[in-house]
Amino acid sequence: MHVDRLWTGGRLATLDAARPGLGLIEDGAIAARDGRIAWIGPARDMPAMEAEQQEALEGRLVTPGLVDCHTHLVFGGSRAREFEQRLAGLGYEEIARAGGGILATVAATRSATEDELVASALPRLDALIAEGVTTIEIKSGYGLELATEMRQLRGARRLGGLRRVGVCTTFLGAHALPPEAAGAGLLDAVDAFMEGIAFSAAQTARLFQAARALGLPVKLHADQLSNGGGAALAARFGALSADHLEYSDEAGVAAMARAGTVAVLLPGAFYFLGAQRPPPVALLRALRVPIAVATDCNPGSSPLCSLRLAMNMGATLFRLTIAETIAGVTREAARALGRLAEIGTLERGKWCDLAIWNVERPAELPYVLGLNPLAQRIWRGA
Ligand code: DI6
Ligand code: FE
């Protein structure tokens, strides 16, 4: 077999659903050709290989490249002032109702050029990439008018050209969907912030009908600060994911289970807002709803540029297991983006996106804080 690259002697966490748990292969080999996984398995089963480049992993752990499936990476300004106000006792919703919060970021984003938006997002993207992220979702939603939403989406697409990373864009803009943005190929999905301080169920349903008419999949910020029936509404539209879910009830979770909607948990927002009520993890598990974990990187509720820290918080704050946190930023995050056929697990035929770690035990990935154990990141075989 002739391949471009061959890695041998690794502990491979394949996340392949056909294997139990993390799908571990001890003393495994992976071969890449044309950016995709050409062969993967235990070394003893490997066919004769002729590789342009070969590397010994010396027992390092290999996971699929990490997928951050929920971010608002492209925005103008900062909300550090609001952080100070909240430390002094003001509430997140209180600040929003007084015209600050998201609207402050909207003003800063509207007054930023596309170049400025890209330049300010790059360090955040680089921080995520440095910890093994190979695919990132980026939402618009700080324009709330066409030109700025388009600028955010074009900026997000440009980031994918500036770094070796896959970018999925999601439109999080308004009551109605601008056909201009869909027509320009700038969106992969549509999202809404359904909440007392944002959009109502009726408005969200209208937006989702427009998305359906354009053939775009939907996602939803659901039940973060109150139970607005977001989980059930997302499920009704066959959403790829419903995100946050702190206040979701059993009927909502059951609807998600039936629809195959992924639960994207965002412990960074829970932590940063000092929230008290964790999402119903036991119920999600019992009803077999797939669980993903993401940073929700945004200036207001989760200024977090570390997906590993999100994993750690998922474990410490939401009591996710180690296997759940790792599956949550690989296989299930890919599922939440509708990309599981291409990424998210180590299987023949998928993109060869790898994170190679200087660790022995999988638990070390979410365990260590402030020290980056990534040895190497591979995107599309290189
Ligand atoms: N995503 C959002 O869009 C809101 N919360 C969340 O998790 C608001 C983000 C912000 O305050 O800017
Ligand atoms: Fe969000």
CSV table of C-alpha atoms and ligand atoms in Angstrom, one decimal:
chain,number,residue,atom,x,y,z
A,1,MET,CA,0.0,0.0,0.0
A,2,HIS,CA,1.5,3.4,-1.0
A,3,VAL,CA,0.7,6.3,1.4
A,4,ASP,CA,1.8,9.8,2.1
A,5,ARG,CA,2.3,9.5,5.8
A,6,LEU,CA,2.4,6.7,8.3
A,7,TRP,CA,2.3,7.0,12.1
A,8,THR,CA,3.1,3.8,14.1
A,9,GLY,CA,3.2,2.9,17.8
A,10,GLY,CA,0.4,5.1,19.0
A,11,ARG,CA,-2.5,4.6,21.5
A,12,LEU,CA,-5.3,5.4,19.2
A,13,ALA,CA,-8.6,6.7,20.7
A,14,THR,CA,-10.6,6.1,17.5
A,15,LEU,CA,-14.0,7.0,19.0
A,16,ASP,CA,-15.3,4.6,16.4
A,17,ALA,CA,-18.8,3.7,17.6
A,18,ALA,CA,-18.3,0.1,16.5
A,19,ARG,CA,-15.7,-0.3,19.4
A,20,PRO,CA,-16.6,0.1,23.1
A,21,GLY,CA,-15.8,3.3,25.0
A,22,LEU,CA,-13.2,5.5,23.4
A,23,GLY,CA,-12.5,2.8,20.8
A,24,LEU,CA,-8.9,2.4,21.9
A,25,ILE,CA,-6.3,0.6,19.8
A,26,GLU,CA,-3.0,-0.2,21.6
A,27,ASP,CA,0.1,-0.1,19.4
A,28,GLY,CA,-1.9,1.2,16.5
A,29,ALA,CA,-0.9,2.6,13.1
A,30,ILE,CA,-2.5,5.3,10.9
A,31,ALA,CA,-1.8,6.0,7.3
A,32,ALA,CA,-2.8,9.1,5.3
A,33,ARG,CA,-3.3,9.5,1.6
A,34,ASP,CA,-4.6,12.6,-0.1
A,35,GLY,CA,-5.5,14.0,3.3
A,36,ARG,CA,-7.7,11.1,4.3
A,37,ILE,CA,-7.2,8.1,6.5
A,38,ALA,CA,-6.1,5.3,4.1
A,39,TRP,CA,-5.6,2.7,6.8
A,40,ILE,CA,-6.0,2.5,10.6
A,41,GLY,CA,-5.7,-0.5,13.0
A,42,PRO,CA,-3.5,-2.5,15.3
A,43,ALA,CA,0.2,-2.7,14.0
A,44,ARG,CA,0.0,-6.5,13.8
A,45,ASP,CA,-2.8,-6.3,11.2
A,46,MET,CA,-1.0,-3.7,9.1
A,47,PRO,CA,-0.5,-4.6,5.4
A,48,ALA,CA,2.9,-3.8,3.8
A,49,MET,CA,3.3,0.0,3.6
A,50,GLU,CA,5.4,2.2,1.5
A,51,ALA,CA,5.2,5.7,3.1
A,52,GLU,CA,6.7,9.0,1.9
A,53,GLN,CA,7.1,10.0,5.5
A,54,GLN,CA,7.0,7.8,8.6
A,55,GLU,CA,6.9,8.7,12.3
A,56,ALA,CA,7.1,6.6,15.6
A,57,LEU,CA,4.6,7.9,18.2
A,58,GLU,CA,6.3,6.1,21.1
A,59,GLY,CA,3.0,5.4,22.9
A,60,ARG,CA,1.5,8.8,22.6
A,61,LEU,CA,-2.3,9.1,22.6
A,62,VAL,CA,-3.9,10.0,19.3
A,63,THR,CA,-7.5,11.4,19.2
A,64,PRO,CA,-9.5,12.7,16.3
A,65,GLY,CA,-8.7,16.4,15.8
A,66,LEU,CA,-10.9,18.3,18.2
A,67,VAL,CA,-14.1,20.0,17.0
A,68,ASP,CA,-15.4,23.1,18.7
A,69,CYS,CA,-19.0,23.0,17.6
A,70,HIS,CA,-20.3,26.2,19.1
A,71,THR,CA,-18.5,29.6,19.0
A,72,HIS,CA,-19.1,33.2,18.4
A,73,LEU,CA,-15.4,33.7,17.5
A,74,VAL,CA,-15.8,36.8,15.2
A,75,PHE,CA,-17.0,39.9,17.0
A,76,GLY,CA,-15.9,43.5,17.6
A,77,GLY,CA,-14.8,45.1,20.9
A,78,SER,CA,-14.6,43.6,24.3
A,79,ARG,CA,-17.0,43.2,27.3
A,80,ALA,CA,-14.4,43.5,30.0
A,81,ARG,CA,-16.3,46.6,31.4
A,82,GLU,CA,-19.4,44.4,31.7
A,83,PHE,CA,-17.4,41.8,33.6
A,84,GLU,CA,-16.5,44.5,36.1
A,85,GLN,CA,-20.2,45.5,36.3
A,86,ARG,CA,-21.2,42.0,37.0
A,87,LEU,CA,-18.5,41.6,39.7
A,88,ALA,CA,-20.0,44.7,41.3
A,89,GLY,CA,-23.4,43.0,41.4
A,90,LEU,CA,-25.3,43.6,38.2
A,91,GLY,CA,-27.0,40.7,36.5
A,92,TYR,CA,-26.3,39.5,32.9
A,93,GLU,CA,-30.0,39.8,31.9
A,94,GLU,CA,-30.2,43.2,33.8
A,95,ILE,CA,-27.3,44.6,31.7
A,96,ALA,CA,-28.9,43.2,28.5
A,97,ARG,CA,-32.3,44.8,29.3
A,98,ALA,CA,-30.5,48.2,29.9
A,99,GLY,CA,-29.2,48.1,26.4
A,100,GLY,CA,-25.7,46.7,27.1
A,101,GLY,CA,-24.7,43.1,26.8
A,102,ILE,CA,-25.2,41.6,23.3
A,103,LEU,CA,-26.2,45.1,22.0
A,104,ALA,CA,-22.8,46.5,23.1
A,105,THR,CA,-21.1,43.9,21.0
A,106,VAL,CA,-23.5,44.6,18.1
A,107,ALA,CA,-22.4,48.3,18.1
A,108,ALA,CA,-18.7,47.4,18.2
A,109,THR,CA,-19.1,44.8,15.5
A,110,ARG,CA,-21.1,47.1,13.2
A,111,SER,CA,-18.3,49.7,13.5
A,112,ALA,CA,-15.5,47.2,12.7
A,113,THR,CA,-14.2,46.5,9.2
A,114,GLU,CA,-13.9,42.9,7.9
A,115,ASP,CA,-10.1,43.1,8.2
A,116,GLU,CA,-10.4,44.2,11.9
A,117,LEU,CA,-12.9,41.4,12.6
A,118,VAL,CA,-10.5,38.9,11.1
A,119,ALA,CA,-7.5,40.3,12.9
A,120,SER,CA,-9.2,40.3,16.3
A,121,ALA,CA,-10.5,36.7,15.9
A,122,LEU,CA,-7.1,35.2,14.8
A,123,PRO,CA,-5.5,35.1,18.3
A,124,ARG,CA,-8.6,33.3,19.6
A,125,LEU,CA,-8.5,30.9,16.7
A,126,ASP,CA,-4.8,30.3,17.3
A,127,ALA,CA,-5.4,29.5,21.0
A,128,LEU,CA,-8.0,26.9,20.1
A,129,ILE,CA,-5.8,25.4,17.3
A,130,ALA,CA,-2.8,25.2,19.7
A,131,GLU,CA,-4.8,22.8,21.8
A,132,GLY,CA,-5.7,20.5,18.9
A,133,VAL,CA,-8.8,22.0,17.3
A,134,THR,CA,-9.1,21.1,13.6
A,135,THR,CA,-12.7,22.1,13.0
A,136,ILE,CA,-14.5,25.1,14.4
A,137,GLU,CA,-18.1,26.4,14.0
A,138,ILE,CA,-18.4,30.2,13.9
A,139,LYS,CA,-21.7,32.0,14.3
A,140,SER,CA,-22.7,35.4,13.1
A,141,GLY,CA,-25.2,37.3,15.1
A,142,TYR,CA,-23.5,40.5,16.2
A,143,GLY,CA,-24.7,42.4,13.2
A,144,LEU,CA,-28.5,42.0,13.3
A,145,GLU,CA,-28.5,43.7,9.9
A,146,LEU,CA,-27.4,42.3,6.6
A,147,ALA,CA,-24.1,44.1,5.9
A,148,THR,CA,-22.6,43.3,9.2
A,149,GLU,CA,-23.9,39.7,9.4
A,150,MET,CA,-22.3,39.2,5.9
A,151,ARG,CA,-19.1,40.8,7.1
A,152,GLN,CA,-19.0,38.4,10.1
A,153,LEU,CA,-19.7,35.4,7.8
A,154,ARG,CA,-17.1,36.4,5.2
A,155,GLY,CA,-14.6,37.0,8.0
A,156,ALA,CA,-15.3,33.5,9.4
A,157,ARG,CA,-14.8,32.0,5.9
A,158,ARG,CA,-11.5,34.0,5.5
A,159,LEU,CA,-10.2,32.6,8.8
A,160,GLY,CA,-10.5,29.1,7.2
A,161,GLY,CA,-8.2,30.3,4.5
A,162,LEU,CA,-5.6,31.8,6.9
A,163,ARG,CA,-5.2,28.7,9.0
A,164,ARG,CA,-5.2,25.0,8.5
A,165,VAL,CA,-8.6,24.4,10.1
A,166,GLY,CA,-12.1,23.5,8.9
A,167,VAL,CA,-14.7,26.3,9.4
A,168,CYS,CA,-18.4,25.7,9.6
A,169,THR,CA,-20.5,28.9,9.6
A,170,THR,CA,-23.8,29.4,11.3
A,171,PHE,CA,-26.2,32.3,10.7
A,172,LEU,CA,-27.5,33.6,14.1
A,173,GLY,CA,-28.9,36.8,12.9
A,174,ALA,CA,-32.4,37.9,12.9
A,175,HIS,CA,-36.1,37.2,12.6
A,176,ALA,CA,-35.9,36.4,8.9
A,177,LEU,CA,-33.2,34.8,7.0
A,178,PRO,CA,-31.4,37.0,4.4
A,179,PRO,CA,-31.5,35.1,1.2
A,180,GLU,CA,-28.4,37.1,0.1
A,181,ALA,CA,-26.2,35.3,2.7
A,182,ALA,CA,-27.6,31.8,1.8
A,183,GLY,CA,-27.1,32.5,-1.9
A,184,ALA,CA,-23.5,33.6,-1.4
A,185,GLY,CA,-22.6,30.2,0.1
A,186,LEU,CA,-21.7,31.8,3.4
A,187,LEU,CA,-23.9,29.7,5.7
A,188,ASP,CA,-23.8,26.0,6.6
A,189,ALA,CA,-26.6,26.2,9.3
A,190,VAL,CA,-29.0,28.6,11.0
A,191,ASP,CA,-29.2,29.3,14.8
A,192,ALA,CA,-31.3,31.5,17.1
A,193,PHE,CA,-31.0,32.7,20.7
A,194,MET,CA,-34.4,31.7,22.0
A,195,GLU,CA,-34.7,33.4,25.4
A,196,GLY,CA,-36.7,36.0,27.4
A,197,ILE,CA,-34.1,38.6,26.5
A,198,ALA,CA,-33.8,37.5,22.9
A,199,PHE,CA,-36.1,35.8,20.4
A,200,SER,CA,-39.5,34.2,21.2
A,201,ALA,CA,-40.6,30.7,20.2
A,202,ALA,CA,-42.9,32.1,17.5
A,203,GLN,CA,-40.0,34.2,16.0
A,204,THR,CA,-37.7,31.2,16.2
A,205,ALA,CA,-40.2,29.0,14.4
A,206,ARG,CA,-40.6,31.5,11.6
A,207,LEU,CA,-36.8,31.7,11.2
A,208,PHE,CA,-36.6,27.9,11.1
A,209,GLN,CA,-39.3,27.7,8.5
A,210,ALA,CA,-37.3,30.1,6.3
A,211,ALA,CA,-34.2,27.9,6.9
A,212,ARG,CA,-36.1,24.8,5.9
A,213,ALA,CA,-37.3,26.5,2.7
A,214,LEU,CA,-33.6,27.2,1.8
A,215,GLY,CA,-32.6,23.6,2.7
A,216,LEU,CA,-30.4,24.7,5.7
A,217,PRO,CA,-30.1,22.7,8.9
A,218,VAL,CA,-30.9,24.4,12.2
A,219,LYS,CA,-29.5,24.6,15.7
A,220,LEU,CA,-30.8,26.5,18.8
A,221,HIS,CA,-29.6,28.3,21.9
A,222,ALA,CA,-32.2,26.7,24.1
A,223,ASP,CA,-33.3,26.9,27.7
A,224,GLN,CA,-30.1,28.6,28.9
A,225,LEU,CA,-31.6,31.1,31.4
A,226,SER,CA,-35.2,29.8,31.6
A,227,ASN,CA,-37.4,27.0,30.3
A,228,GLY,CA,-38.9,28.4,27.1
A,229,GLY,CA,-39.5,25.0,25.5
A,230,GLY,CA,-36.5,25.4,23.3
A,231,ALA,CA,-35.4,21.8,23.4
A,232,ALA,CA,-38.8,20.6,22.1
A,233,LEU,CA,-38.9,23.4,19.5
A,234,ALA,CA,-35.5,22.4,18.2
A,235,ALA,CA,-36.5,18.8,18.0
A,236,ARG,CA,-39.7,19.7,16.2
A,237,PHE,CA,-37.5,21.1,13.4
A,238,GLY,CA,-35.1,18.2,13.4
A,239,ALA,CA,-32.3,20.5,14.7
A,240,LEU,CA,-28.7,19.2,14.5
A,241,SER,CA,-28.3,20.4,18.0
A,242,ALA,CA,-29.9,22.2,20.9
A,243,ASP,CA,-27.3,24.0,23.0
A,244,HIS,CA,-27.0,25.0,26.7
A,245,LEU,CA,-30.2,23.2,28.0
A,246,GLU,CA,-29.8,24.2,31.7
A,247,TYR,CA,-33.6,24.6,32.1
A,248,SER,CA,-34.8,21.9,29.7
A,249,ASP,CA,-37.4,19.5,31.1
A,250,GLU,CA,-38.0,15.8,30.5
A,251,ALA,CA,-40.5,16.4,27.6
A,252,GLY,CA,-37.9,18.5,25.8
A,253,VAL,CA,-35.1,16.0,26.3
A,254,ALA,CA,-37.4,13.1,25.2
A,255,ALA,CA,-38.3,15.1,22.0
A,256,MET,CA,-34.5,15.6,21.3
A,257,ALA,CA,-33.9,11.8,21.8
A,258,ARG,CA,-36.6,11.0,19.2
A,259,ALA,CA,-35.3,13.6,16.7
A,260,GLY,CA,-31.7,12.6,17.1
A,261,THR,CA,-30.8,16.2,18.2
A,262,VAL,CA,-27.4,16.5,19.8
A,263,ALA,CA,-27.2,18.2,23.3
A,264,VAL,CA,-24.3,20.7,23.1
A,265,LEU,CA,-23.3,21.6,26.7
A,266,LEU,CA,-21.5,24.9,27.3
A,267,PRO,CA,-20.0,24.8,30.8
A,268,GLY,CA,-17.9,28.0,30.1
A,269,ALA,CA,-21.1,30.1,30.0
A,270,PHE,CA,-22.5,28.3,33.0
A,271,TYR,CA,-19.2,29.0,34.9
A,272,PHE,CA,-18.7,32.6,33.7
A,273,LEU,CA,-22.3,33.7,34.5
A,274,GLY,CA,-22.2,32.0,37.9
A,275,ALA,CA,-25.2,29.9,37.0
A,276,GLN,CA,-26.6,27.6,39.6
A,277,ARG,CA,-28.6,25.0,37.6
A,278,PRO,CA,-26.6,22.5,35.6
A,279,PRO,CA,-28.2,20.9,32.4
A,280,PRO,CA,-30.1,17.6,33.0
A,281,VAL,CA,-27.1,15.3,32.3
A,282,ALA,CA,-28.6,12.2,33.9
A,283,LEU,CA,-31.7,12.6,31.8
A,284,LEU,CA,-29.7,13.1,28.6
A,285,ARG,CA,-27.8,9.9,29.4
A,286,ALA,CA,-30.9,7.9,30.3
A,287,LEU,CA,-32.7,8.8,27.1
A,288,ARG,CA,-29.4,8.4,25.1
A,289,VAL,CA,-29.2,11.9,23.7
A,290,PRO,CA,-25.7,12.4,22.2
A,291,ILE,CA,-23.7,14.9,24.3
A,292,ALA,CA,-21.2,17.4,22.8
A,293,VAL,CA,-19.1,20.0,24.6
A,294,ALA,CA,-18.0,23.4,23.2
A,295,THR,CA,-16.4,26.6,24.3
A,296,ASP,CA,-19.3,29.0,23.3
A,297,CYS,CA,-16.3,31.5,22.8
A,298,ASN,CA,-18.1,34.9,22.9
A,299,PRO,CA,-17.3,38.2,24.6
A,300,GLY,CA,-20.3,38.3,27.0
A,301,SER,CA,-21.1,34.9,28.6
A,302,SER,CA,-18.1,32.8,27.8
A,303,PRO,CA,-14.8,34.5,26.9
A,304,LEU,CA,-13.2,31.1,26.7
A,305,CYS,CA,-10.6,30.1,24.1
A,306,SER,CA,-9.7,26.7,25.5
A,307,LEU,CA,-11.7,23.6,24.4
A,308,ARG,CA,-9.7,21.5,26.9
A,309,LEU,CA,-10.8,23.8,29.7
A,310,ALA,CA,-14.4,23.4,28.5
A,311,MET,CA,-13.8,19.6,28.8
A,312,ASN,CA,-12.5,20.1,32.3
A,313,MET,CA,-15.5,22.2,33.3
A,314,GLY,CA,-17.8,19.6,31.7
A,315,ALA,CA,-16.3,17.0,34.0
A,316,THR,CA,-16.0,19.1,37.2
A,317,LEU,CA,-19.2,21.2,36.9
A,318,PHE,CA,-21.6,18.8,35.0
A,319,ARG,CA,-20.0,15.5,36.2
A,320,LEU,CA,-19.5,14.3,32.7
A,321,THR,CA,-17.2,11.2,32.5
A,322,ILE,CA,-13.8,11.3,30.8
A,323,ALA,CA,-15.2,9.3,27.9
A,324,GLU,CA,-18.1,11.7,27.6
A,325,THR,CA,-15.8,14.8,27.5
A,326,ILE,CA,-13.6,13.3,24.9
A,327,ALA,CA,-16.4,12.0,22.7
A,328,GLY,CA,-18.1,15.4,23.3
A,329,VAL,CA,-15.3,17.4,21.5
A,330,THR,CA,-14.8,14.8,18.7
A,331,ARG,CA,-17.5,12.4,17.6
A,332,GLU,CA,-20.5,14.2,19.1
A,333,ALA,CA,-19.3,17.7,18.2
A,334,ALA,CA,-19.0,16.5,14.6
A,335,ARG,CA,-22.5,15.1,14.8
A,336,ALA,CA,-23.7,18.4,16.1
A,337,LEU,CA,-22.3,20.0,12.9
A,338,GLY,CA,-23.8,17.4,10.6
A,339,ARG,CA,-20.2,16.4,9.6
A,340,LEU,CA,-19.9,13.0,11.2
A,341,ALA,CA,-19.4,11.3,7.8
A,342,GLU,CA,-16.2,13.3,7.3
A,343,ILE,CA,-14.6,14.0,10.7
A,344,GLY,CA,-15.0,13.3,14.4
A,345,THR,CA,-13.7,9.7,14.5
A,346,LEU,CA,-10.6,7.9,13.3
A,347,GLU,CA,-12.0,5.7,10.5
A,348,ARG,CA,-10.8,4.8,7.1
A,349,GLY,CA,-12.1,7.3,4.4
A,350,LYS,CA,-12.6,10.3,6.8
A,351,TRP,CA,-10.3,13.3,6.8
A,352,CYS,CA,-7.0,12.6,8.5
A,353,ASP,CA,-7.5,15.2,11.3
A,354,LEU,CA,-5.5,14.2,14.3
A,355,ALA,CA,-4.5,15.5,17.7
A,356,ILE,CA,-1.4,13.8,19.1
A,357,TRP,CA,-0.9,14.2,22.8
A,358,ASN,CA,2.0,13.8,25.2
A,359,VAL,CA,-0.1,11.8,27.6
A,360,GLU,CA,-0.6,8.2,28.4
A,361,ARG,CA,-4.1,8.2,29.9
A,362,PRO,CA,-7.1,9.8,28.2
A,363,ALA,CA,-8.1,11.4,31.5
A,364,GLU,CA,-5.0,13.6,31.3
A,365,LEU,CA,-6.7,15.6,28.4
A,366,PRO,CA,-9.3,17.3,30.5
A,367,TYR,CA,-7.3,17.0,33.7
A,368,VAL,CA,-4.3,19.3,33.4
A,369,LEU,CA,-5.0,23.1,33.4
A,370,GLY,CA,-2.7,25.8,32.1
A,371,LEU,CA,-0.3,23.4,30.5
A,372,ASN,CA,-0.8,22.3,26.9
A,373,PRO,CA,-0.1,18.6,26.4
A,374,LEU,CA,-0.5,18.7,22.6
A,375,ALA,CA,2.4,17.2,20.7
A,376,GLN,CA,1.2,17.6,17.2
A,377,ARG,CA,-1.8,18.6,15.2
A,378,ILE,CA,-2.6,17.1,11.8
A,379,TRP,CA,-5.2,18.7,9.5
A,380,ARG,CA,-6.1,16.8,6.4
A,381,GLY,CA,-3.1,14.5,6.6
A,382,ALA,CA,-0.4,17.3,7.1
B,1,DI6,N1,-24.6,32.6,23.1
B,1,DI6,C1,-25.2,33.7,22.8
B,1,DI6,O1,-25.5,34.2,21.7
B,1,DI6,C2,-25.7,34.4,24.0
B,1,DI6,N2,-25.3,33.4,25.0
B,1,DI6,C3,-24.7,32.4,24.4
B,1,DI6,O2,-24.3,31.4,25.0
B,1,DI6,C4,-25.1,35.8,24.3
B,1,DI6,C5,-23.6,36.0,24.1
B,1,DI6,C6,-23.3,37.4,24.5
B,1,DI6,O3,-23.6,37.8,25.6
B,1,DI6,O4,-22.6,38.1,23.7
B,2,FE,FE,-23.7,30.8,22.1
